[in-house]
Coordinates of C-alpha atoms in Angstrom, one line a residue:
M1 CA 12.1 3.1 16.4
Q2 CA 11.6 2.0 13.3
T3 CA 10.7 5.5 10.6
V4 CA 7.7 4.6 8.3
S5 CA 5.7 6.2 5.3
I6 CA 2.2 5.5 4.5
F7 CA 1.0 6.1 1.1
V8 CA -2.8 4.7 -0.1
D9 CA -4.0 4.8 -3.3
V10 CA -7.9 5.7 -2.0
Q11 CA -9.2 5.0 -5.3
N12 CA -8.1 1.6 -5.9
I13 CA -8.3 0.0 -2.8
Y14 CA -12.5 1.4 -2.8
Y15 CA -13.0 -0.1 -5.5
T16 CA -10.9 -3.6 -5.0
T17 CA -12.7 -3.8 -1.6
R18 CA -16.1 -3.1 -2.7
S19 CA -15.8 -5.6 -5.6
A20 CA -14.4 -8.4 -3.9
Y21 CA -16.1 -8.3 -0.6
K22 CA -18.8 -5.7 -0.7
R23 CA -17.2 -3.9 2.1
N24 CA -15.2 -0.8 2.8
F25 CA -11.4 -0.5 3.9
D26 CA -10.7 -0.2 8.1
Y27 CA -8.9 2.8 7.9
N28 CA -8.6 3.1 11.4
R29 CA -7.6 -0.5 12.2
F30 CA -5.2 0.0 9.0
W31 CA -3.3 2.9 11.3
A32 CA -3.3 1.2 14.1
E33 CA -1.0 -1.3 13.1
V34 CA 1.3 0.1 10.7
T35 CA 2.1 2.3 13.1
Q36 CA 2.9 0.4 16.3
N37 CA 5.8 1.0 17.7
R38 CA 6.7 3.1 14.5
Q39 CA 7.5 6.8 13.9
V40 CA 5.1 7.8 10.8
I41 CA 7.6 10.4 8.9
N42 CA 4.3 10.8 6.1
A43 CA 1.3 9.6 5.7
Y44 CA -0.5 10.0 2.7
A45 CA -4.0 9.3 1.0
Y46 CA -4.4 10.4 -2.6
A47 CA -7.8 11.1 -3.7
I48 CA -10.3 12.4 -6.7
D49 CA -12.4 15.1 -5.5
R50 CA -15.9 15.2 -6.6
G51 CA -16.9 18.4 -5.1
D52 CA -19.4 16.0 -2.9
E53 CA -19.8 16.1 0.7
K54 CA -20.0 12.6 1.8
Q55 CA -16.7 12.9 0.6
R56 CA -15.2 15.2 2.2
Q57 CA -16.6 14.1 5.3
F58 CA -14.8 10.5 4.5
Q59 CA -11.3 13.0 3.8
N60 CA -11.9 14.7 7.4
I61 CA -12.0 11.4 8.9
L62 CA -8.6 10.7 7.0
R63 CA -7.3 13.2 8.1
A64 CA -8.3 13.0 11.8
I65 CA -7.1 9.4 12.0
G66 CA -3.4 11.2 11.0
F67 CA -3.2 11.3 7.1
E68 CA -2.8 13.9 4.8
V69 CA -5.3 13.9 1.8
K70 CA -3.7 15.1 -1.4
L71 CA -6.6 16.0 -4.1
K72 CA -6.8 15.9 -7.4
P73 CA -9.9 17.5 -9.4
F74 CA -12.1 14.5 -11.5
I75 CA -12.1 15.4 -14.6
Q76 CA -14.7 14.4 -17.1
R77 CA -13.6 14.1 -20.9
A78 CA -15.8 14.5 -23.3
D79 CA -16.4 11.4 -24.7
G80 CA -17.8 10.7 -21.1
S81 CA -14.3 8.8 -19.5
A82 CA -12.8 10.2 -16.6
K83 CA -9.6 10.4 -15.7
G84 CA -8.0 10.9 -12.2
D85 CA -5.5 9.2 -11.1
W86 CA -2.7 9.4 -8.5
D87 CA 0.3 7.4 -10.1
V88 CA 2.5 9.7 -10.8
G89 CA 2.3 12.1 -7.5
I90 CA 2.5 9.2 -5.6
T91 CA 5.2 7.5 -7.4
I92 CA 7.7 11.0 -6.9
D93 CA 6.4 11.1 -3.1
V94 CA 7.6 7.6 -2.2
L95 CA 10.9 8.2 -4.0
E96 CA 11.1 11.4 -1.5
S97 CA 10.3 9.8 1.6
A98 CA 12.0 6.1 1.2
K99 CA 15.1 8.8 1.4
Q100 CA 14.2 9.2 5.2
S101 CA 12.1 5.5 5.8
D102 CA 13.2 2.4 7.0
L103 CA 9.8 1.7 6.1
V104 CA 7.0 2.5 2.8
V105 CA 4.1 1.6 3.2
L106 CA 1.8 1.1 -0.2
V107 CA -2.1 0.2 0.1
S108 CA -3.0 -0.6 -3.4
G109 CA -2.6 -3.5 -5.8
D110 CA -1.3 -1.7 -9.0
G111 CA 0.8 -3.5 -10.7
D112 CA 2.5 -0.6 -12.4
F113 CA 4.3 0.4 -8.4
D114 CA 6.4 -2.5 -8.8
I115 CA 9.4 -1.0 -10.5
L116 CA 9.1 1.7 -8.7
L117 CA 9.0 -0.6 -5.2
N118 CA 12.2 -2.5 -6.5
T119 CA 13.9 0.4 -7.1
V120 CA 13.0 1.7 -3.3
R121 CA 14.8 -1.3 -1.9
E122 CA 17.7 -1.6 -4.3
K123 CA 18.6 2.1 -3.8
Y124 CA 17.8 3.5 -1.0
Q125 CA 17.7 -0.2 1.3
T126 CA 14.4 0.7 2.6
E127 CA 11.7 -2.5 2.8
A128 CA 8.5 -1.9 1.6
H129 CA 5.1 -3.4 2.3
V130 CA 2.6 -3.5 0.3
Y131 CA -1.7 -3.8 1.5
G132 CA -3.8 -4.8 -1.3
V133 CA -7.1 -7.1 -2.1
P134 CA -5.9 -10.7 -3.2
S135 CA -7.8 -11.5 -6.3
L136 CA -7.0 -7.8 -7.6
T137 CA -3.0 -7.1 -6.5
A138 CA -0.9 -7.6 -9.6
A139 CA 1.5 -10.6 -9.0
S140 CA 3.8 -8.3 -9.8
L141 CA 3.4 -6.0 -7.3
M142 CA 3.3 -8.6 -4.4
N143 CA 6.7 -10.1 -5.5
A144 CA 8.5 -6.6 -5.5
A145 CA 7.3 -5.9 -1.7
S146 CA 9.1 -6.7 1.1
E147 CA 6.1 -8.3 1.8
Y148 CA 2.6 -8.4 1.0
F149 CA 0.4 -8.4 3.4
A150 CA -3.8 -9.4 2.2
I151 CA -6.8 -7.1 3.0
E152 CA -8.8 -9.4 4.5
S153 CA -11.8 -9.7 7.1
E154 CA -9.5 -8.1 10.0
L155 CA -9.2 -4.6 7.7
L156 CA -12.8 -4.5 6.3
L157 CA -15.6 -3.2 8.1

């Protein structure tokens, strides 16, 4: 049975599906698709913690599906800008998981991850699938993936 590790950039997917479709990502349908006939090694959902009750409920839904939810505090800077992304954390977890997985699935459109996927494929000979919103996924990320899957109507609520 093929082993899989799953990594979801929650903020990226929330904003790209909302921007492109004005809809939300269907985590249940996605989970069923990527885990079918596969053994899950790791499944992480990376999110920003704003201390909001609605977000907590959503995070509990992710946990019930099978994800380990990793949270980082939301930081509001004095100049009004905000900080809170998981790029380094996702990268470390993917590199660690790729050693023991046949397949790595990244759900993000962030082109910064193209080097990561190239490394995973070359160094560990691990397949790397990407799920992203076509109009908002970096071409370099699509090209770095073994396979790219468009988030379209069947993966939306």
